[in-house]
Structure formats: C-alpha cells, structure tokens
Amino acid sequence: GIWERRNELFGASTPQSSRALTDASELLTEKLKTDWSQGSRLRWKIQRVDDTKIEIMIQDPAVTTADVQLSKRSSGFKSYFYLHMSIKARMYGSENGTGFIFLFDEPGTYLHPRAQIDLQRAFERHADKGQIIYTTHSLFLVSKNYPERNRVVSKEGNGTLIDAKPFTKNWKALRESLGILMVNNFLIADKTLLVEGPSDRLYVGTALQILKRSGAFDIDLNDFSDVDAGQSDNYTAMAKLMKSEGRSIVCMVDGDSGGKVIQER
C-alpha cells in the first residue's frame, strides 16, 4: 500500500509516513515467511533514506550488531527475492492483475534445492493470474503436482523433439534428458515412506494424485518422498540403512503373511 502514498513518503518524514513504512514492513515479513522457507526467520524493514530513496533492510537473528542490506546477501538469496517480487509488482501494477506471460531461462540458477522448491510454489501461486513458462535442468523445479504441464525438449539428428508426456513410464524421458536417477525428493525429504516394491509406489502415487485433484485434501507432491525396497527380502536392510543416515521413516507393508514377517524383523 505504500506506492499509492509515494509522494507523501518521499517527502518530509512524518509520524504518519513512518507508521506506513512500519506497517508495510510487517506485512512484507509475514508474506515472505509463508512463501520462503530460507527467509522464515528474517524480519524485513522498509525505511526512508531521503527524499528520493526508500531501501529494504533485513533483521537477521544471525547478525546481532546491525541490520543487513539486501544487496549484501548471496546471489541465490537476491535471485529468489527479485524474481518473486518482480512478478508480484508487475501483476499488482496492472488493472486486474491478469493477462501476463512470464518467460524465464533457468530461474533456479544460484538457488539451492529448498529455495528452488519455494520458487516453484511461488510460480504456482502467480500462475493463478498469469502464465509462467520456464526452462530448467533441475529436478527440483519439475512439478509433480501437475505433471501434464512439463515438457522435455531435446535436440536430435533430425531436429528438435518435444515430449509432451515425460511423466509416463516413471518419468523415463525426463530422467534420460537430465542424465540422473530421480527418486522423488529422497535426497532432501525430512520424512520418507518406505514400501515393499515398485508397484506399491505406483499405487500410492496414483491415489495421492486422484485425492489431490478431487480436492479431498491439499498436499504438495513435490514434498512427498517414497522409496521401495525392491523386494520384501531387502526391506529390513533398507530400513536400517535409512535409519543410519538419520532419516525419519514411515513404513508401509502389505497385510499378508509377508508383511507380518517384515514387521517382526
């Protein structure tokens, strides 16, 4: 709300203008807390410098002697902030906040995996009013919530090929294009569901997709991590391995005799 009062705020400092900046600072802090896990512990401070300049400072619990300038933060920190806020500003500045098409080339550059997932969530929110198209080589920016939105573009001897359904066959086309083995977000997940075999992962994933699309519950499937033991004989060993890595595991086994044997082990 400070843009509408810009003439007043850029003029002489008054108790009213100071209060407006304080209120705006608190609102910005609350908004970014929900949007950005990396910045959840920060407090944002919008302050008047002079008649021509307002700047954003950061109160960081890790820095006890002074407020921190946004320009002094890391490239990844600034990249997320600028991307997120630029989109919001452009939409806010239009008559109805709709009708925009944003194109980004590798928006995940400089961002660590957690921040990339935060950025993907921000993109999804902004996509309610505009359209966002971006290229990426990061699996953390590939949305599992809406697999039909993804495309794999590759250069072949006979030209450019576009795979409109890279999520079929366990994302085989995507994995091949990135040259990686993708097992959900197993590397960064706080908790992992351990199941007996590959078919269990298929059943669980399909069920979650159906429940999400039907509105039965709200879940971000980019945070969902499941791993299968390959076969029941390997289940206990896999569980011990994951526990030794300090992971929190949720175990699911079949209700048959084989599942009971695994529970006993």
PDB file of C-alpha atoms in Angstrom:
ATOM      1  CA  GLY A   1       0.000   0.000   0.000  1.00  0.00           C
ATOM      2  CA  ILE A   2       2.957   2.395   0.140  1.00  0.00           C
ATOM      3  CA  TRP A   3       3.054   3.023  -3.617  1.00  0.00           C
ATOM      4  CA  GLU A   4      -0.231   4.922  -3.516  1.00  0.00           C
ATOM      5  CA  ARG A   5       1.304   7.187  -0.842  1.00  0.00           C
ATOM      6  CA  ARG A   6       4.688   7.594  -2.552  1.00  0.00           C
ATOM      7  CA  ASN A   7       4.532  11.399  -2.785  1.00  0.00           C
ATOM      8  CA  GLU A   8       3.930  11.641   0.940  1.00  0.00           C
ATOM      9  CA  LEU A   9       6.551   9.030   1.849  1.00  0.00           C
ATOM     10  CA  PHE A  10       9.261  10.549  -0.327  1.00  0.00           C
ATOM     11  CA  GLY A  11       8.586  13.950   1.168  1.00  0.00           C
ATOM     12  CA  ALA A  12       9.490  15.103   4.650  1.00  0.00           C
ATOM     13  CA  SER A  13       9.497  12.381   7.289  1.00  0.00           C
ATOM     14  CA  THR A  14       6.369  12.474   9.472  1.00  0.00           C
ATOM     15  CA  PRO A  15       4.910  10.189  12.161  1.00  0.00           C
ATOM     16  CA  GLN A  16       2.275   9.100   9.626  1.00  0.00           C
ATOM     17  CA  SER A  17       4.816   8.187   6.938  1.00  0.00           C
ATOM     18  CA  SER A  18       6.962   6.333   9.476  1.00  0.00           C
ATOM     19  CA  ARG A  19       3.937   4.307  10.589  1.00  0.00           C
ATOM     20  CA  ALA A  20       3.053   3.482   6.969  1.00  0.00           C
ATOM     21  CA  LEU A  21       6.547   2.082   6.364  1.00  0.00           C
ATOM     22  CA  THR A  22       6.411   0.116   9.622  1.00  0.00           C
ATOM     23  CA  ASP A  23       3.070  -1.438   8.677  1.00  0.00           C
ATOM     24  CA  ALA A  24       4.371  -2.262   5.197  1.00  0.00           C
ATOM     25  CA  SER A  25       7.485  -3.859   6.718  1.00  0.00           C
ATOM     26  CA  GLU A  26       5.375  -6.124   8.935  1.00  0.00           C
ATOM     27  CA  LEU A  27       3.168  -7.134   6.018  1.00  0.00           C
ATOM     28  CA  LEU A  28       6.197  -7.932   3.828  1.00  0.00           C
ATOM     29  CA  THR A  29       7.695 -10.016   6.644  1.00  0.00           C
ATOM     30  CA  GLU A  30       4.510 -12.063   7.053  1.00  0.00           C
ATOM     31  CA  LYS A  31       4.129 -12.603   3.300  1.00  0.00           C
ATOM     32  CA  LEU A  32       7.701 -13.810   2.837  1.00  0.00           C
ATOM     33  CA  LYS A  33       7.528 -16.074   5.882  1.00  0.00           C
ATOM     34  CA  THR A  34       4.828 -18.116   4.170  1.00  0.00           C
ATOM     35  CA  ASP A  35       6.466 -18.007   0.731  1.00  0.00           C
ATOM     36  CA  TRP A  36      10.105 -18.593   1.540  1.00  0.00           C
ATOM     37  CA  SER A  37      11.473 -21.203   3.941  1.00  0.00           C
ATOM     38  CA  GLN A  38      15.001 -19.794   3.626  1.00  0.00           C
ATOM     39  CA  GLY A  39      13.841 -16.406   4.889  1.00  0.00           C
ATOM     40  CA  SER A  40      11.320 -17.571   7.503  1.00  0.00           C
ATOM     41  CA  ARG A  41      13.438 -16.306  10.426  1.00  0.00           C
ATOM     42  CA  LEU A  42      14.080 -12.881   8.921  1.00  0.00           C
ATOM     43  CA  ARG A  43      12.296  -9.596   9.534  1.00  0.00           C
ATOM     44  CA  TRP A  44      12.096  -7.138   6.660  1.00  0.00           C
ATOM     45  CA  LYS A  45      12.393  -3.410   7.248  1.00  0.00           C
ATOM     46  CA  ILE A  46      11.389  -0.778   4.681  1.00  0.00           C
ATOM     47  CA  GLN A  47      12.927   2.550   5.621  1.00  0.00           C
ATOM     48  CA  ARG A  48      13.198   6.048   4.205  1.00  0.00           C
ATOM     49  CA  VAL A  49      16.716   7.159   3.305  1.00  0.00           C
ATOM     50  CA  ASP A  50      15.998  10.616   1.888  1.00  0.00           C
ATOM     51  CA  ASP A  51      13.512  12.422  -0.344  1.00  0.00           C
ATOM     52  CA  THR A  52      14.408  10.210  -3.313  1.00  0.00           C
ATOM     53  CA  LYS A  53      15.106   6.786  -1.867  1.00  0.00           C
ATOM     54  CA  ILE A  54      13.471   4.050   0.185  1.00  0.00           C
ATOM     55  CA  GLU A  55      15.522   0.925   0.892  1.00  0.00           C
ATOM     56  CA  ILE A  56      14.870  -2.538   2.270  1.00  0.00           C
ATOM     57  CA  MET A  57      16.933  -3.763   5.200  1.00  0.00           C
ATOM     58  CA  ILE A  58      16.901  -7.192   6.842  1.00  0.00           C
ATOM     59  CA  GLN A  59      16.928  -8.062  10.523  1.00  0.00           C
ATOM     60  CA  ASP A  60      18.741 -11.404  10.670  1.00  0.00           C
ATOM     61  CA  PRO A  61      18.962 -13.320  14.008  1.00  0.00           C
ATOM     62  CA  ALA A  62      22.425 -14.478  12.910  1.00  0.00           C
ATOM     63  CA  VAL A  63      23.666 -10.875  12.716  1.00  0.00           C
ATOM     64  CA  THR A  64      23.271  -9.199  16.093  1.00  0.00           C
ATOM     65  CA  THR A  65      25.204  -5.958  15.548  1.00  0.00           C
ATOM     66  CA  ALA A  66      23.375  -4.354  12.622  1.00  0.00           C
ATOM     67  CA  ASP A  67      20.643  -4.648  10.022  1.00  0.00           C
ATOM     68  CA  VAL A  68      21.754  -6.228   6.758  1.00  0.00           C
ATOM     69  CA  GLN A  69      21.427  -4.677   3.312  1.00  0.00           C
ATOM     70  CA  LEU A  70      19.620  -6.849   0.771  1.00  0.00           C
ATOM     71  CA  SER A  71      22.412  -6.137  -1.724  1.00  0.00           C
ATOM     72  CA  LYS A  72      24.930  -7.784   0.622  1.00  0.00           C
ATOM     73  CA  ARG A  73      23.177 -11.152   0.673  1.00  0.00           C
ATOM     74  CA  SER A  74      24.118 -14.135  -1.500  1.00  0.00           C
ATOM     75  CA  SER A  75      23.338 -14.368  -5.203  1.00  0.00           C
ATOM     76  CA  GLY A  76      20.758 -17.093  -4.532  1.00  0.00           C
ATOM     77  CA  PHE A  77      19.047 -15.030  -1.839  1.00  0.00           C
ATOM     78  CA  LYS A  78      18.793 -11.985  -4.102  1.00  0.00           C
ATOM     79  CA  SER A  79      17.762 -14.066  -7.104  1.00  0.00           C
ATOM     80  CA  TYR A  80      14.744 -15.548  -5.305  1.00  0.00           C
ATOM     81  CA  PHE A  81      13.702 -12.190  -3.858  1.00  0.00           C
ATOM     82  CA  TYR A  82      13.982 -10.303  -7.164  1.00  0.00           C
ATOM     83  CA  LEU A  83      12.136 -12.981  -9.163  1.00  0.00           C
ATOM     84  CA  HIS A  84       9.310 -13.328  -6.673  1.00  0.00           C
ATOM     85  CA  MET A  85       8.839  -9.618  -6.019  1.00  0.00           C
ATOM     86  CA  SER A  86       9.175  -8.566  -9.681  1.00  0.00           C
ATOM     87  CA  ILE A  87       6.308 -10.850 -10.676  1.00  0.00           C
ATOM     88  CA  LYS A  88       4.133  -9.606  -7.815  1.00  0.00           C
ATOM     89  CA  ALA A  89       4.914  -5.970  -8.656  1.00  0.00           C
ATOM     90  CA  ARG A  90       4.056  -6.325 -12.347  1.00  0.00           C
ATOM     91  CA  MET A  91       0.782  -8.095 -11.604  1.00  0.00           C
ATOM     92  CA  TYR A  92      -0.108  -5.593  -8.907  1.00  0.00           C
ATOM     93  CA  GLY A  93       0.580  -2.712 -11.260  1.00  0.00           C
ATOM     94  CA  SER A  94      -1.935  -3.859 -13.864  1.00  0.00           C
ATOM     95  CA  GLU A  95      -5.649  -3.107 -13.828  1.00  0.00           C
ATOM     96  CA  ASN A  96      -6.802  -6.582 -12.854  1.00  0.00           C
ATOM     97  CA  GLY A  97      -3.534  -8.436 -12.287  1.00  0.00           C
ATOM     98  CA  THR A  98      -4.123 -10.846 -15.168  1.00  0.00           C
ATOM     99  CA  GLY A  99      -3.030 -11.358 -18.744  1.00  0.00           C
ATOM    100  CA  PHE A 100       0.718 -11.639 -18.149  1.00  0.00           C
ATOM    101  CA  ILE A 101       3.050 -14.167 -19.733  1.00  0.00           C
ATOM    102  CA  PHE A 102       6.414 -14.527 -17.981  1.00  0.00           C
ATOM    103  CA  LEU A 103       9.330 -16.305 -19.648  1.00  0.00           C
ATOM    104  CA  PHE A 104      12.344 -17.395 -17.579  1.00  0.00           C
ATOM    105  CA  ASP A 105      15.513 -19.158 -18.641  1.00  0.00           C
ATOM    106  CA  GLU A 106      16.933 -21.251 -15.780  1.00  0.00           C
ATOM    107  CA  PRO A 107      15.327 -19.347 -12.868  1.00  0.00           C
ATOM    108  CA  GLY A 108      16.859 -21.838 -10.438  1.00  0.00           C
ATOM    109  CA  THR A 109      20.394 -20.580 -11.073  1.00  0.00           C
ATOM    110  CA  TYR A 110      22.115 -19.729  -7.757  1.00  0.00           C
ATOM    111  CA  LEU A 111      19.283 -21.312  -5.735  1.00  0.00           C
ATOM    112  CA  HIS A 112      19.811 -24.344  -3.510  1.00  0.00           C
ATOM    113  CA  PRO A 113      17.222 -27.174  -3.712  1.00  0.00           C
ATOM    114  CA  ARG A 114      14.959 -25.928  -0.895  1.00  0.00           C
ATOM    115  CA  ALA A 115      14.811 -22.452  -2.421  1.00  0.00           C
ATOM    116  CA  GLN A 116      14.058 -23.947  -5.850  1.00  0.00           C
ATOM    117  CA  ILE A 117      11.029 -25.719  -4.413  1.00  0.00           C
ATOM    118  CA  ASP A 118       9.952 -22.446  -2.752  1.00  0.00           C
ATOM    119  CA  LEU A 119      10.280 -20.710  -6.117  1.00  0.00           C
ATOM    120  CA  GLN A 120       8.217 -23.400  -7.817  1.00  0.00           C
ATOM    121  CA  ARG A 121       5.453 -22.883  -5.248  1.00  0.00           C
ATOM    122  CA  ALA A 122       5.575 -19.127  -5.813  1.00  0.00           C
ATOM    123  CA  PHE A 123       5.279 -19.717  -9.567  1.00  0.00           C
ATOM    124  CA  GLU A 124       2.201 -21.878  -8.996  1.00  0.00           C
ATOM    125  CA  ARG A 125       0.534 -19.131  -6.957  1.00  0.00           C
ATOM    126  CA  HIS A 126       1.311 -16.485  -9.574  1.00  0.00           C
ATOM    127  CA  ALA A 127       0.052 -18.804 -12.334  1.00  0.00           C
ATOM    128  CA  ASP A 128      -3.478 -18.338 -11.000  1.00  0.00           C
ATOM    129  CA  LYS A 129      -3.494 -14.904 -12.636  1.00  0.00           C
ATOM    130  CA  GLY A 130      -0.827 -15.173 -15.326  1.00  0.00           C
ATOM    131  CA  GLN A 131       1.121 -17.725 -17.334  1.00  0.00           C
ATOM    132  CA  ILE A 132       4.688 -18.688 -16.482  1.00  0.00           C
ATOM    133  CA  ILE A 133       6.966 -20.622 -18.812  1.00  0.00           C
ATOM    134  CA  TYR A 134      10.500 -21.537 -17.761  1.00  0.00           C
ATOM    135  CA  THR A 135      13.340 -23.839 -18.734  1.00  0.00           C
ATOM    136  CA  THR A 136      15.308 -25.805 -16.174  1.00  0.00           C
ATOM    137  CA  HIS A 137      17.876 -28.546 -15.759  1.00  0.00           C
ATOM    138  CA  SER A 138      16.941 -29.065 -12.108  1.00  0.00           C
ATOM    139  CA  LEU A 139      14.653 -31.841 -10.908  1.00  0.00           C
ATOM    140  CA  PHE A 140      13.603 -29.573  -8.015  1.00  0.00           C
ATOM    141  CA  LEU A 141      11.849 -27.246 -10.451  1.00  0.00           C
ATOM    142  CA  VAL A 142       9.942 -30.080 -12.122  1.00  0.00           C
ATOM    143  CA  SER A 143       6.459 -30.046 -10.613  1.00  0.00           C
ATOM    144  CA  LYS A 144       4.944 -33.361  -9.618  1.00  0.00           C
ATOM    145  CA  ASN A 145       1.664 -31.667  -8.648  1.00  0.00           C
ATOM    146  CA  TYR A 146       0.792 -31.023 -12.288  1.00  0.00           C
ATOM    147  CA  PRO A 147       2.856 -33.493 -14.366  1.00  0.00           C
ATOM    148  CA  GLU A 148       0.949 -32.652 -17.554  1.00  0.00           C
ATOM    149  CA  ARG A 149       2.487 -29.160 -17.538  1.00  0.00           C
ATOM    150  CA  ASN A 150       6.000 -30.490 -18.118  1.00  0.00           C
ATOM    151  CA  ARG A 151       7.697 -30.842 -21.490  1.00  0.00           C
ATOM    152  CA  VAL A 152      11.033 -32.381 -22.391  1.00  0.00           C
ATOM    153  CA  VAL A 153      12.728 -30.602 -25.300  1.00  0.00           C
ATOM    154  CA  SER A 154      15.691 -32.364 -26.892  1.00  0.00           C
ATOM    155  CA  LYS A 155      17.922 -31.906 -29.922  1.00  0.00           C
ATOM    156  CA  GLU A 156      18.209 -34.911 -32.201  1.00  0.00           C
ATOM    157  CA  GLY A 157      19.868 -35.511 -35.542  1.00  0.00           C
ATOM    158  CA  ASN A 158      16.627 -34.802 -37.375  1.00  0.00           C
ATOM    159  CA  GLY A 159      15.706 -31.667 -35.397  1.00  0.00           C
ATOM    160  CA  THR A 160      14.057 -30.630 -32.125  1.00  0.00           C
ATOM    161  CA  LEU A 161      11.782 -33.110 -30.397  1.00  0.00           C
ATOM    162  CA  ILE A 162       9.152 -32.272 -27.777  1.00  0.00           C
ATOM    163  CA  ASP A 163       7.843 -34.929 -25.413  1.00  0.00           C
ATOM    164  CA  ALA A 164       4.519 -33.675 -24.032  1.00  0.00           C
ATOM    165  CA  LYS A 165       4.156 -36.579 -21.580  1.00  0.00           C
ATOM    166  CA  PRO A 166       7.543 -37.107 -19.917  1.00  0.00           C
ATOM    167  CA  PHE A 167       5.828 -38.336 -16.742  1.00  0.00           C
ATOM    168  CA  THR A 168       4.833 -41.645 -18.329  1.00  0.00           C
ATOM    169  CA  LYS A 169       6.919 -44.737 -17.627  1.00  0.00           C
ATOM    170  CA  ASN A 170       8.157 -43.365 -14.292  1.00  0.00           C
ATOM    171  CA  TRP A 171       9.424 -40.084 -15.820  1.00  0.00           C
ATOM    172  CA  LYS A 172      11.803 -42.050 -18.059  1.00  0.00           C
ATOM    173  CA  ALA A 173      12.107 -39.281 -20.672  1.00  0.00           C
ATOM    174  CA  LEU A 174      12.844 -36.701 -18.010  1.00  0.00           C
ATOM    175  CA  ARG A 175      15.430 -38.830 -16.244  1.00  0.00           C
ATOM    176  CA  GLU A 176      17.212 -39.552 -19.502  1.00  0.00           C
ATOM    177  CA  SER A 177      17.241 -35.884 -20.515  1.00  0.00           C
ATOM    178  CA  LEU A 178      18.738 -34.801 -17.171  1.00  0.00           C
ATOM    179  CA  GLY A 179      21.104 -37.762 -17.008  1.00  0.00           C
ATOM    180  CA  ILE A 180      20.048 -38.609 -13.452  1.00  0.00           C
ATOM    181  CA  LEU A 181      18.163 -41.211 -11.479  1.00  0.00           C
ATOM    182  CA  MET A 182      15.199 -39.411  -9.952  1.00  0.00           C
ATOM    183  CA  VAL A 183      13.695 -40.977  -6.834  1.00  0.00           C
ATOM    184  CA  ASN A 184      11.287 -38.220  -5.872  1.00  0.00           C
ATOM    185  CA  ASN A 185      12.946 -35.801  -3.468  1.00  0.00           C
ATOM    186  CA  PHE A 186      14.626 -38.560  -1.463  1.00  0.00           C
ATOM    187  CA  LEU A 187      17.813 -36.543  -1.058  1.00  0.00           C
ATOM    188  CA  ILE A 188      16.149 -33.662   0.781  1.00  0.00           C
ATOM    189  CA  ALA A 189      12.945 -35.098   2.237  1.00  0.00           C
ATOM    190  CA  ASP A 190      12.518 -34.825   6.015  1.00  0.00           C
ATOM    191  CA  LYS A 191      10.450 -37.996   6.009  1.00  0.00           C
ATOM    192  CA  THR A 192      10.322 -40.892   3.582  1.00  0.00           C
ATOM    193  CA  LEU A 193       7.668 -43.552   3.061  1.00  0.00           C
ATOM    194  CA  LEU A 194       9.283 -46.977   2.697  1.00  0.00           C
ATOM    195  CA  VAL A 195       7.211 -49.554   0.812  1.00  0.00           C
ATOM    196  CA  GLU A 196       7.876 -53.122  -0.263  1.00  0.00           C
ATOM    197  CA  GLY A 197       8.051 -52.966  -4.051  1.00  0.00           C
ATOM    198  CA  PRO A 198       7.800 -50.690  -7.122  1.00  0.00           C
ATOM    199  CA  SER A 199       4.094 -51.419  -7.604  1.00  0.00           C
ATOM    200  CA  ASP A 200       3.356 -50.016  -4.128  1.00  0.00           C
ATOM    201  CA  ARG A 201       4.913 -46.688  -5.114  1.00  0.00           C
ATOM    202  CA  LEU A 202       2.718 -46.646  -8.214  1.00  0.00           C
ATOM    203  CA  TYR A 203      -0.460 -47.312  -6.214  1.00  0.00           C
ATOM    204  CA  VAL A 204       0.320 -44.718  -3.538  1.00  0.00           C
ATOM    205  CA  GLY A 205       1.346 -42.057  -6.059  1.00  0.00           C
ATOM    206  CA  THR A 206      -1.769 -42.581  -8.158  1.00  0.00           C
ATOM    207  CA  ALA A 207      -4.022 -42.467  -5.109  1.00  0.00           C
ATOM    208  CA  LEU A 208      -2.468 -39.190  -3.932  1.00  0.00           C
ATOM    209  CA  GLN A 209      -2.858 -37.647  -7.394  1.00  0.00           C
ATOM    210  CA  ILE A 210      -6.548 -38.584  -7.502  1.00  0.00           C
ATOM    211  CA  LEU A 211      -7.199 -37.293  -3.988  1.00  0.00           C
ATOM    212  CA  LYS A 212      -5.421 -34.017  -4.742  1.00  0.00           C
ATOM    213  CA  ARG A 213      -7.289 -33.417  -7.993  1.00  0.00           C
ATOM    214  CA  SER A 214     -10.628 -34.222  -6.369  1.00  0.00           C
ATOM    215  CA  GLY A 215      -9.948 -31.686  -3.628  1.00  0.00           C
ATOM    216  CA  ALA A 216     -10.185 -34.347  -0.927  1.00  0.00           C
ATOM    217  CA  PHE A 217      -7.095 -32.874   0.703  1.00  0.00           C
ATOM    218  CA  ASP A 218      -4.335 -30.380  -0.021  1.00  0.00           C
ATOM    219  CA  ILE A 219      -0.853 -31.823  -0.471  1.00  0.00           C
ATOM    220  CA  ASP A 220       2.285 -30.653  -2.227  1.00  0.00           C
ATOM    221  CA  LEU A 221       3.543 -33.757  -4.014  1.00  0.00           C
ATOM    222  CA  ASN A 222       6.939 -32.116  -4.513  1.00  0.00           C
ATOM    223  CA  ASP A 223       7.476 -32.725  -0.793  1.00  0.00           C
ATOM    224  CA  PHE A 224       6.324 -36.343  -0.953  1.00  0.00           C
ATOM    225  CA  SER A 225       9.134 -38.902  -0.885  1.00  0.00           C
ATOM    226  CA  ASP A 226       8.719 -42.636  -1.198  1.00  0.00           C
ATOM    227  CA  VAL A 227      11.230 -45.431  -1.721  1.00  0.00           C
ATOM    228  CA  ASP A 228      10.733 -49.131  -2.361  1.00  0.00           C
ATOM    229  CA  ALA A 229      12.946 -51.916  -1.088  1.00  0.00           C
ATOM    230  CA  GLY A 230      12.860 -53.658  -4.458  1.00  0.00           C
ATOM    231  CA  GLN A 231      11.579 -56.831  -2.827  1.00  0.00           C
ATOM    232  CA  SER A 232      10.458 -57.843   0.650  1.00  0.00           C
ATOM    233  CA  ASP A 233      13.760 -59.588   1.491  1.00  0.00           C
ATOM    234  CA  ASN A 234      15.560 -56.230   1.259  1.00  0.00           C
ATOM    235  CA  TYR A 235      13.051 -54.258   3.320  1.00  0.00           C
ATOM    236  CA  THR A 236      14.698 -54.564   6.740  1.00  0.00           C
ATOM    237  CA  ALA A 237      18.156 -53.798   5.341  1.00  0.00           C
ATOM    238  CA  MET A 238      16.824 -50.714   3.560  1.00  0.00           C
ATOM    239  CA  ALA A 239      15.132 -49.504   6.747  1.00  0.00           C
ATOM    240  CA  LYS A 240      18.367 -49.913   8.736  1.00  0.00           C
ATOM    241  CA  LEU A 241      20.327 -48.039   6.072  1.00  0.00           C
ATOM    242  CA  MET A 242      17.925 -45.108   6.103  1.00  0.00           C
ATOM    243  CA  LYS A 243      17.886 -45.009   9.907  1.00  0.00           C
ATOM    244  CA  SER A 244      21.687 -44.954   9.981  1.00  0.00           C
ATOM    245  CA  GLU A 245      21.548 -41.822   7.807  1.00  0.00           C
ATOM    246  CA  GLY A 246      19.354 -40.126  10.402  1.00  0.00           C
ATOM    247  CA  ARG A 247      16.226 -40.162   8.266  1.00  0.00           C
ATOM    248  CA  SER A 248      12.720 -40.263   9.697  1.00  0.00           C
ATOM    249  CA  ILE A 249      10.862 -43.145   8.070  1.00  0.00           C
ATOM    250  CA  VAL A 250       7.225 -44.120   7.727  1.00  0.00           C
ATOM    251  CA  CYS A 251       6.984 -47.844   6.921  1.00  0.00           C
ATOM    252  CA  MET A 252       4.114 -49.413   4.998  1.00  0.00           C
ATOM    253  CA  VAL A 253       3.839 -53.158   4.419  1.00  0.00           C
ATOM    254  CA  ASP A 254       1.189 -55.429   2.977  1.00  0.00           C
ATOM    255  CA  GLY A 255      -1.357 -57.009   5.271  1.00  0.00           C
ATOM    256  CA  ASP A 256      -0.416 -60.511   4.162  1.00  0.00           C
ATOM    257  CA  SER A 257       1.908 -63.043   5.764  1.00  0.00           C
ATOM    258  CA  GLY A 258       4.939 -61.470   4.086  1.00  0.00           C
ATOM    259  CA  GLY A 259       4.110 -58.101   5.597  1.00  0.00           C
ATOM    260  CA  LYS A 260       3.812 -59.666   9.052  1.00  0.00           C
ATOM    261  CA  VAL A 261       7.260 -61.236   8.678  1.00  0.00           C
ATOM    262  CA  ILE A 262       8.719 -57.822   7.815  1.00  0.00           C
ATOM    263  CA  GLN A 263       7.064 -56.274  10.882  1.00  0.00           C
ATOM    264  CA  GLU A 264       8.607 -58.952  13.114  1.00  0.00           C
ATOM    265  CA  ARG A 265      12.049 -58.332  11.603  1.00  0.00           C
TER     266      ARG A 265
END
